[in-house]
């Protein structure tokens, strides 16, 4: 059942989304989202116990491609777009396991 | 109080396809960084995945080989989490409807007993990129990103480190013989994580589960599990609690240690992948694939006898293990004398491996190198006897046959001039044997031959030596 | 008539006949853009030299005369579609300096058809919005009233076509983002059936809802554009391998005996009265032309906005996860990787995008998936079934495109929910995956603002939809109206 929206923990969700929000943004979004969640609660009016979810808009299956090698993209082209690159690698702050 | 361990293994296998799971980039190992990439496997804005048919087929084949139920309807899901080696920060995987469910792997224990280890499921997903670490930064190479990866989850049916070792060995055999993967752990083609818990014997409930990571060889898995089981037992004996955590195995120190704990457990927020259509497997498809199941050992043995001209017994030895058979065939297909290859494998190679306590895939001598050695002997560049010395050197150093022969100056002497010289010297030094031979003692020539070999430090071509000796002795 | 004011079919005639060169057509647009885009801001990026060079190449090779469907015709592209070598910002700071490294499938199709890729148009950031006010680069103005929004998210494309700054433009439609701006700007906007046009190269917002479609000045042009864009693409697993008919061939076949469904849920109180009147008049016109009207019901209409804002945001939250400062786009330096992600995405995304990412992430999160995402997908099935049942009794469905005409800039920005509800007539179409077109059917009195008529059809029945639209259009003069700029 759709839950008590006052439990909506915007900080946790922002963490899941790896997206920094300022305090003002958190407050703002919380309030707006509470309204939206209250609105979408109307879906609970419907009995969907016998209904299958729509996974895809088209009834295709087994869309496969042959295991053949295609040309890769030129490395310079993509390294040019990299915010930071060195030694032909995409550089990020050191990852600590 | 007696305790028993409960072990489950999660194995990730890179499938031996030419191209990646969702794009046409090559899966070749060891290429220059970021050269086998494209907008799709780099997760560029606007790209879409398209399934690799061979990866699907190989996964279904695996299921058939381990007796799984192959799903008639299987689908893809997004597994959402952020990490630099994730091009889209979600991994396309399979959650609730994987390609294969259930199954079992039969293992052989040291005492000869067999045991069935259950498999919970096998599903397909895409591999992540590779992180390299420097002083203050890390670098990401996306060549590996998108490689088809099959995840096989076992039931927690293993009870000892030996069970785990046997399971992995058996699984590798199956996968190699089916052409599914080369399972080379050094190349990251097979990776293994384990879940271990310990409980008092007789207790039904499982103890606290500890996840063990960073086991990089099959023997390493055995060592890590042996350590961890003892660690947990010791803790429980002392009345301490075992915490549910992730621990990292360090092969150098022989210990597991707690990995940096994450603040929150992962919430993967699985949902059906909208960009990919489901896989529907028909009865006909399954029937077709059953025909592709790998040769069982008996059929292989008969083929070896026929194709390579081997005696039944030798063929039997070679097919006892799929990896050994594969090794043999790799060497045999490069040689004009498959029977000689067989002899070398069944006697010299297996002998040295047993001495060094190594398995065939840990063999320092590679199939191509063995084939080269045999061809050097066949062409007369070295004698069979020297060949054994060369082989020993190859085994010890991992160097190729020609290299060893060159370095040790073991090339067989076959030119008539030098040989004549040695023969004449031997004749000159051993008048008694010469006389014996001329008096009718045919065997005396062998002593003279031996002397020639000694003079030439074993390098003389024995057959030619025999011919020249005979000529000189008879000629007078 | 000025060159820039022509339709594609009128231009093609001149190009074929040699009266006009591709360069002249392109230059005419560049001049027009120069004259009016300062006020409109429909274009985000324009490379005049590049466009003229393309035109010259076409003139040299004679493509304009040689039967290629769009030979020599300049087309504008919404900034959410990849064109190799061009910037692709999706109107977001996080892609401020990003350059595309490949062509979208539809762009390849345009090139093959001899089209000239003219420039890139403004939009709501990552296609999230109904007014183009969510663009990080400023809002585009409605050519009919510069104080009003052009609709969204493809506001730039709609405004460009309506103001004769482009002969046609590509847009994308996830919940109405082609049809609604077309209605508000007074041009023709088509959303093809899901799977009709490849999504490869379209920066994804909601993967199971997105479709690329054309903005044009009339229905015949729309049919031509669809013919070029539609078709199976092996790089898009959701692309349907269905043959592409010649949509232009059946346009004139008339509507006699055609059954037009009118869903009672789309003719509600609270709708702008002039919109209501214009749409009813259009329906009457169609009856005069020989069509029959059938009353139908789409009973789950009321739930569509709720369903949409759970499914679309959930898919979007995953689709936008790739914008993390690692491989491309903007990066804000951080102490460690997580910090870098947080700062990069915090600085790079605008407020509406953030709002939707949070909502979508929440709808998928542990404990809430069943209540939100899963439930929404089930109600989506009910909405799809509503249309399937309705189409048993009618051939097309006709509705207003939007309950209201273009509102003032800033009027709804404080109330996201209010903004979402303006999509009420377009949203169900994406959820059901069917096709639909919006075309002009009148104007409000004062101020003079366009009103849009929406014609919906069965999956892969764009032919009938376009035929109905064309017949209505040709029986009226709306398409000849132009804003005074």
PDB file of C-alpha atoms in Angstrom, chain C residues 143-312:
ATOM      1  CA  UNK C 143       5.659  32.986 -32.112  1.00  0.00           C
ATOM      2  CA  UNK C 144       1.997  33.982 -31.659  1.00  0.00           C
ATOM      3  CA  UNK C 145       2.636  35.797 -28.392  1.00  0.00           C
ATOM      4  CA  UNK C 146       6.161  36.368 -27.209  1.00  0.00           C
ATOM      5  CA  UNK C 147       5.087  36.510 -23.549  1.00  0.00           C
ATOM      6  CA  UNK C 148       3.832  32.969 -23.737  1.00  0.00           C
ATOM      7  CA  UNK C 149       5.372  29.546 -23.781  1.00  0.00           C
ATOM      8  CA  UNK C 150       5.563  27.485 -26.970  1.00  0.00           C
ATOM      9  CA  UNK C 151       4.730  24.285 -25.126  1.00  0.00           C
ATOM     10  CA  UNK C 152       7.208  21.544 -24.377  1.00  0.00           C
ATOM     11  CA  UNK C 153       9.348  19.712 -24.277  1.00  0.00           C
ATOM     12  CA  UNK C 154       9.986  20.249 -28.024  1.00  0.00           C
ATOM     13  CA  UNK C 155       9.172  23.968 -27.828  1.00  0.00           C
ATOM     14  CA  UNK C 156      12.080  25.069 -29.986  1.00  0.00           C
ATOM     15  CA  UNK C 157      11.178  22.757 -32.871  1.00  0.00           C
ATOM     16  CA  UNK C 158       7.512  23.761 -32.766  1.00  0.00           C
ATOM     17  CA  UNK C 159       8.294  27.472 -32.662  1.00  0.00           C
ATOM     18  CA  UNK C 160      10.838  27.174 -35.469  1.00  0.00           C
ATOM     19  CA  UNK C 161       8.365  25.533 -37.812  1.00  0.00           C
ATOM     20  CA  UNK C 162       5.515  27.834 -36.820  1.00  0.00           C
ATOM     21  CA  UNK C 163       7.688  30.874 -37.446  1.00  0.00           C
ATOM     22  CA  UNK C 164       9.003  29.570 -40.775  1.00  0.00           C
ATOM     23  CA  UNK C 165      12.490  29.230 -39.358  1.00  0.00           C
ATOM     24  CA  UNK C 166      12.545  25.639 -40.572  1.00  0.00           C
ATOM     25  CA  UNK C 167      10.679  23.663 -43.196  1.00  0.00           C
ATOM     26  CA  UNK C 168      10.343  20.864 -40.694  1.00  0.00           C
ATOM     27  CA  UNK C 169      11.916  19.918 -37.396  1.00  0.00           C
ATOM     28  CA  UNK C 170      12.423  16.743 -35.414  1.00  0.00           C
ATOM     29  CA  UNK C 171      11.101  16.477 -31.908  1.00  0.00           C
ATOM     30  CA  UNK C 172      10.540  13.754 -29.350  1.00  0.00           C
ATOM     31  CA  UNK C 173       7.332  12.787 -27.573  1.00  0.00           C
ATOM     32  CA  UNK C 174       7.210  10.946 -24.258  1.00  0.00           C
ATOM     33  CA  UNK C 175       3.947  12.291 -22.796  1.00  0.00           C
ATOM     34  CA  UNK C 176       2.933  14.797 -25.458  1.00  0.00           C
ATOM     35  CA  UNK C 177       6.154  16.670 -26.141  1.00  0.00           C
ATOM     36  CA  UNK C 178       5.520  16.870 -29.879  1.00  0.00           C
ATOM     37  CA  UNK C 179       1.750  17.133 -29.967  1.00  0.00           C
ATOM     38  CA  UNK C 180       1.266  19.724 -27.238  1.00  0.00           C
ATOM     39  CA  UNK C 181       3.803  22.263 -28.555  1.00  0.00           C
ATOM     40  CA  UNK C 182       2.421  21.702 -32.062  1.00  0.00           C
ATOM     41  CA  UNK C 183      -1.026  22.603 -30.744  1.00  0.00           C
ATOM     42  CA  UNK C 184       0.229  25.644 -28.852  1.00  0.00           C
ATOM     43  CA  UNK C 185       2.260  26.927 -31.802  1.00  0.00           C
ATOM     44  CA  UNK C 186      -0.220  26.142 -34.541  1.00  0.00           C
ATOM     45  CA  UNK C 187       1.657  23.558 -36.591  1.00  0.00           C
ATOM     46  CA  UNK C 188       1.404  19.824 -37.236  1.00  0.00           C
ATOM     47  CA  UNK C 189       3.110  17.441 -34.795  1.00  0.00           C
ATOM     48  CA  UNK C 190       3.091  13.656 -35.167  1.00  0.00           C
ATOM     49  CA  UNK C 191       3.918  10.999 -32.588  1.00  0.00           C
ATOM     50  CA  UNK C 192       4.368   7.680 -34.368  1.00  0.00           C
ATOM     51  CA  UNK C 193       3.378   4.343 -32.856  1.00  0.00           C
ATOM     52  CA  UNK C 194       5.959   3.166 -30.341  1.00  0.00           C
ATOM     53  CA  UNK C 195       8.469   1.108 -32.277  1.00  0.00           C
ATOM     54  CA  UNK C 196       7.697   2.722 -35.642  1.00  0.00           C
ATOM     55  CA  UNK C 197      10.694   5.047 -35.570  1.00  0.00           C
ATOM     56  CA  UNK C 198      14.044   3.996 -34.142  1.00  0.00           C
ATOM     57  CA  UNK C 199      15.118   5.491 -30.831  1.00  0.00           C
ATOM     58  CA  UNK C 200      18.796   4.828 -31.451  1.00  0.00           C
ATOM     59  CA  UNK C 201      20.503   8.150 -30.933  1.00  0.00           C
ATOM     60  CA  UNK C 202      17.639   9.738 -29.009  1.00  0.00           C
ATOM     61  CA  UNK C 203      18.870  10.590 -25.540  1.00  0.00           C
ATOM     62  CA  UNK C 204      16.502   8.506 -23.480  1.00  0.00           C
ATOM     63  CA  UNK C 205      14.017  10.009 -21.066  1.00  0.00           C
ATOM     64  CA  UNK C 206      11.469   7.191 -20.605  1.00  0.00           C
ATOM     65  CA  UNK C 207      12.528   4.221 -22.697  1.00  0.00           C
ATOM     66  CA  UNK C 208       9.116   2.579 -22.989  1.00  0.00           C
ATOM     67  CA  UNK C 209       7.375   5.829 -23.936  1.00  0.00           C
ATOM     68  CA  UNK C 210       9.775   7.911 -26.089  1.00  0.00           C
ATOM     69  CA  UNK C 211       9.300   8.328 -29.832  1.00  0.00           C
ATOM     70  CA  UNK C 212      10.850  10.702 -32.352  1.00  0.00           C
ATOM     71  CA  UNK C 213       8.474  12.518 -34.696  1.00  0.00           C
ATOM     72  CA  UNK C 214       8.250  15.457 -37.094  1.00  0.00           C
ATOM     73  CA  UNK C 215       6.936  19.010 -36.813  1.00  0.00           C
ATOM     74  CA  UNK C 216       5.674  20.295 -40.152  1.00  0.00           C
ATOM     75  CA  UNK C 217       3.507  23.034 -41.617  1.00  0.00           C
ATOM     76  CA  UNK C 218       0.927  20.657 -42.992  1.00  0.00           C
ATOM     77  CA  UNK C 219      -0.155  17.054 -42.922  1.00  0.00           C
ATOM     78  CA  UNK C 220       1.233  16.125 -46.338  1.00  0.00           C
ATOM     79  CA  UNK C 221       4.695  17.156 -45.132  1.00  0.00           C
ATOM     80  CA  UNK C 222       4.176  15.093 -42.003  1.00  0.00           C
ATOM     81  CA  UNK C 223       3.378  12.041 -44.090  1.00  0.00           C
ATOM     82  CA  UNK C 224       6.503  12.579 -46.143  1.00  0.00           C
ATOM     83  CA  UNK C 225       8.682  13.009 -43.069  1.00  0.00           C
ATOM     84  CA  UNK C 226       7.288   9.850 -41.495  1.00  0.00           C
ATOM     85  CA  UNK C 227       8.060   7.958 -44.653  1.00  0.00           C
ATOM     86  CA  UNK C 228      11.707   8.990 -44.322  1.00  0.00           C
ATOM     87  CA  UNK C 229      12.014   8.388 -40.582  1.00  0.00           C
ATOM     88  CA  UNK C 230      10.066   5.168 -40.116  1.00  0.00           C
ATOM     89  CA  UNK C 231      11.403   1.659 -40.435  1.00  0.00           C
ATOM     90  CA  UNK C 232      13.173  -1.153 -38.658  1.00  0.00           C
ATOM     91  CA  UNK C 233      16.544  -0.500 -37.059  1.00  0.00           C
ATOM     92  CA  UNK C 234      18.705  -3.397 -35.917  1.00  0.00           C
ATOM     93  CA  UNK C 235      20.369  -1.146 -33.353  1.00  0.00           C
ATOM     94  CA  UNK C 236      17.060  -0.630 -31.520  1.00  0.00           C
ATOM     95  CA  UNK C 237      15.626  -3.817 -30.016  1.00  0.00           C
ATOM     96  CA  UNK C 238      12.257  -2.111 -29.572  1.00  0.00           C
ATOM     97  CA  UNK C 239      12.076  -1.173 -33.236  1.00  0.00           C
ATOM     98  CA  UNK C 240       9.321  -3.135 -34.937  1.00  0.00           C
ATOM     99  CA  UNK C 241      10.146  -4.881 -38.245  1.00  0.00           C
ATOM    100  CA  UNK C 242       6.995  -3.730 -39.951  1.00  0.00           C
ATOM    101  CA  UNK C 243       7.044  -2.471 -43.520  1.00  0.00           C
ATOM    102  CA  UNK C 244       6.697   1.260 -44.101  1.00  0.00           C
ATOM    103  CA  UNK C 245       3.831   2.246 -46.394  1.00  0.00           C
ATOM    104  CA  UNK C 246       3.905   5.357 -48.546  1.00  0.00           C
ATOM    105  CA  UNK C 247       1.969   7.560 -46.167  1.00  0.00           C
ATOM    106  CA  UNK C 248       1.557  10.258 -48.807  1.00  0.00           C
ATOM    107  CA  UNK C 249      -0.266   7.954 -51.212  1.00  0.00           C
ATOM    108  CA  UNK C 250      -3.422   7.461 -49.153  1.00  0.00           C
ATOM    109  CA  UNK C 251      -3.853  10.982 -47.815  1.00  0.00           C
ATOM    110  CA  UNK C 252      -6.583  11.999 -50.228  1.00  0.00           C
ATOM    111  CA  UNK C 253      -8.769   8.920 -49.866  1.00  0.00           C
ATOM    112  CA  UNK C 254     -11.439  10.771 -47.918  1.00  0.00           C
ATOM    113  CA  UNK C 255     -13.212   9.980 -44.665  1.00  0.00           C
ATOM    114  CA  UNK C 256     -16.610   8.739 -45.838  1.00  0.00           C
ATOM    115  CA  UNK C 257     -17.871   6.112 -43.467  1.00  0.00           C
ATOM    116  CA  UNK C 258     -14.902   6.443 -41.190  1.00  0.00           C
ATOM    117  CA  UNK C 259     -15.877   6.117 -37.548  1.00  0.00           C
ATOM    118  CA  UNK C 260     -14.561   8.817 -35.253  1.00  0.00           C
ATOM    119  CA  UNK C 261     -14.584   7.989 -31.560  1.00  0.00           C
ATOM    120  CA  UNK C 262     -15.185  10.800 -29.094  1.00  0.00           C
ATOM    121  CA  UNK C 263     -14.133   9.829 -25.584  1.00  0.00           C
ATOM    122  CA  UNK C 264     -16.366  11.473 -23.050  1.00  0.00           C
ATOM    123  CA  UNK C 265     -13.511  11.743 -20.579  1.00  0.00           C
ATOM    124  CA  UNK C 266     -11.733  14.208 -22.882  1.00  0.00           C
ATOM    125  CA  UNK C 267     -14.563  16.709 -23.077  1.00  0.00           C
ATOM    126  CA  UNK C 268     -14.684  17.899 -19.542  1.00  0.00           C
ATOM    127  CA  UNK C 269     -15.603  20.919 -17.485  1.00  0.00           C
ATOM    128  CA  UNK C 270     -12.660  23.061 -16.748  1.00  0.00           C
ATOM    129  CA  UNK C 271     -11.452  22.968 -20.320  1.00  0.00           C
ATOM    130  CA  UNK C 272     -10.975  26.332 -22.018  1.00  0.00           C
ATOM    131  CA  UNK C 273     -14.318  27.124 -23.641  1.00  0.00           C
ATOM    132  CA  UNK C 274     -12.819  28.324 -26.872  1.00  0.00           C
ATOM    133  CA  UNK C 275     -10.783  25.123 -27.131  1.00  0.00           C
ATOM    134  CA  UNK C 276     -13.911  23.117 -26.584  1.00  0.00           C
ATOM    135  CA  UNK C 277     -15.787  25.089 -29.226  1.00  0.00           C
ATOM    136  CA  UNK C 278     -13.021  24.857 -31.815  1.00  0.00           C
ATOM    137  CA  UNK C 279     -12.665  21.118 -31.385  1.00  0.00           C
ATOM    138  CA  UNK C 280     -16.372  20.526 -31.612  1.00  0.00           C
ATOM    139  CA  UNK C 281     -16.502  22.602 -34.773  1.00  0.00           C
ATOM    140  CA  UNK C 282     -13.709  20.481 -36.207  1.00  0.00           C
ATOM    141  CA  UNK C 283     -15.618  17.331 -35.418  1.00  0.00           C
ATOM    142  CA  UNK C 284     -18.656  18.770 -37.126  1.00  0.00           C
ATOM    143  CA  UNK C 285     -16.510  19.519 -40.159  1.00  0.00           C
ATOM    144  CA  UNK C 286     -15.364  15.915 -40.265  1.00  0.00           C
ATOM    145  CA  UNK C 287     -18.978  14.792 -40.123  1.00  0.00           C
ATOM    146  CA  UNK C 288     -19.746  17.115 -43.024  1.00  0.00           C
ATOM    147  CA  UNK C 289     -16.975  15.370 -44.906  1.00  0.00           C
ATOM    148  CA  UNK C 290     -18.682  12.041 -44.357  1.00  0.00           C
ATOM    149  CA  UNK C 291     -17.278  10.683 -41.137  1.00  0.00           C
ATOM    150  CA  UNK C 292     -19.468   9.124 -38.470  1.00  0.00           C
ATOM    151  CA  UNK C 293     -19.179  10.030 -34.854  1.00  0.00           C
ATOM    152  CA  UNK C 294     -19.247   7.326 -32.192  1.00  0.00           C
ATOM    153  CA  UNK C 295     -19.370   7.973 -28.470  1.00  0.00           C
ATOM    154  CA  UNK C 296     -16.692   5.979 -26.686  1.00  0.00           C
ATOM    155  CA  UNK C 297     -15.234   5.803 -23.253  1.00  0.00           C
ATOM    156  CA  UNK C 298     -11.660   5.580 -22.030  1.00  0.00           C
ATOM    157  CA  UNK C 299     -12.570   4.961 -18.417  1.00  0.00           C
ATOM    158  CA  UNK C 300      -9.067   5.012 -16.932  1.00  0.00           C
ATOM    159  CA  UNK C 301      -8.131   8.403 -18.376  1.00  0.00           C
ATOM    160  CA  UNK C 302      -8.182   9.988 -14.970  1.00  0.00           C
ATOM    161  CA  UNK C 303      -5.309   7.791 -13.798  1.00  0.00           C
ATOM    162  CA  UNK C 304      -3.012   8.420 -16.732  1.00  0.00           C
ATOM    163  CA  UNK C 305      -1.076  11.333 -15.302  1.00  0.00           C
ATOM    164  CA  UNK C 306      -0.375   9.414 -12.099  1.00  0.00           C
ATOM    165  CA  UNK C 307       0.737   6.330 -14.025  1.00  0.00           C
ATOM    166  CA  UNK C 308       2.931   8.405 -16.302  1.00  0.00           C
ATOM    167  CA  UNK C 309       4.693  10.259 -13.529  1.00  0.00           C
ATOM    168  CA  UNK C 310       5.656   7.016 -11.847  1.00  0.00           C
ATOM    169  CA  UNK C 311       6.766   5.025 -14.872  1.00  0.00           C
ATOM    170  CA  UNK C 312       8.436   7.835 -16.805  1.00  0.00           C
TER     171      UNK C 312
END
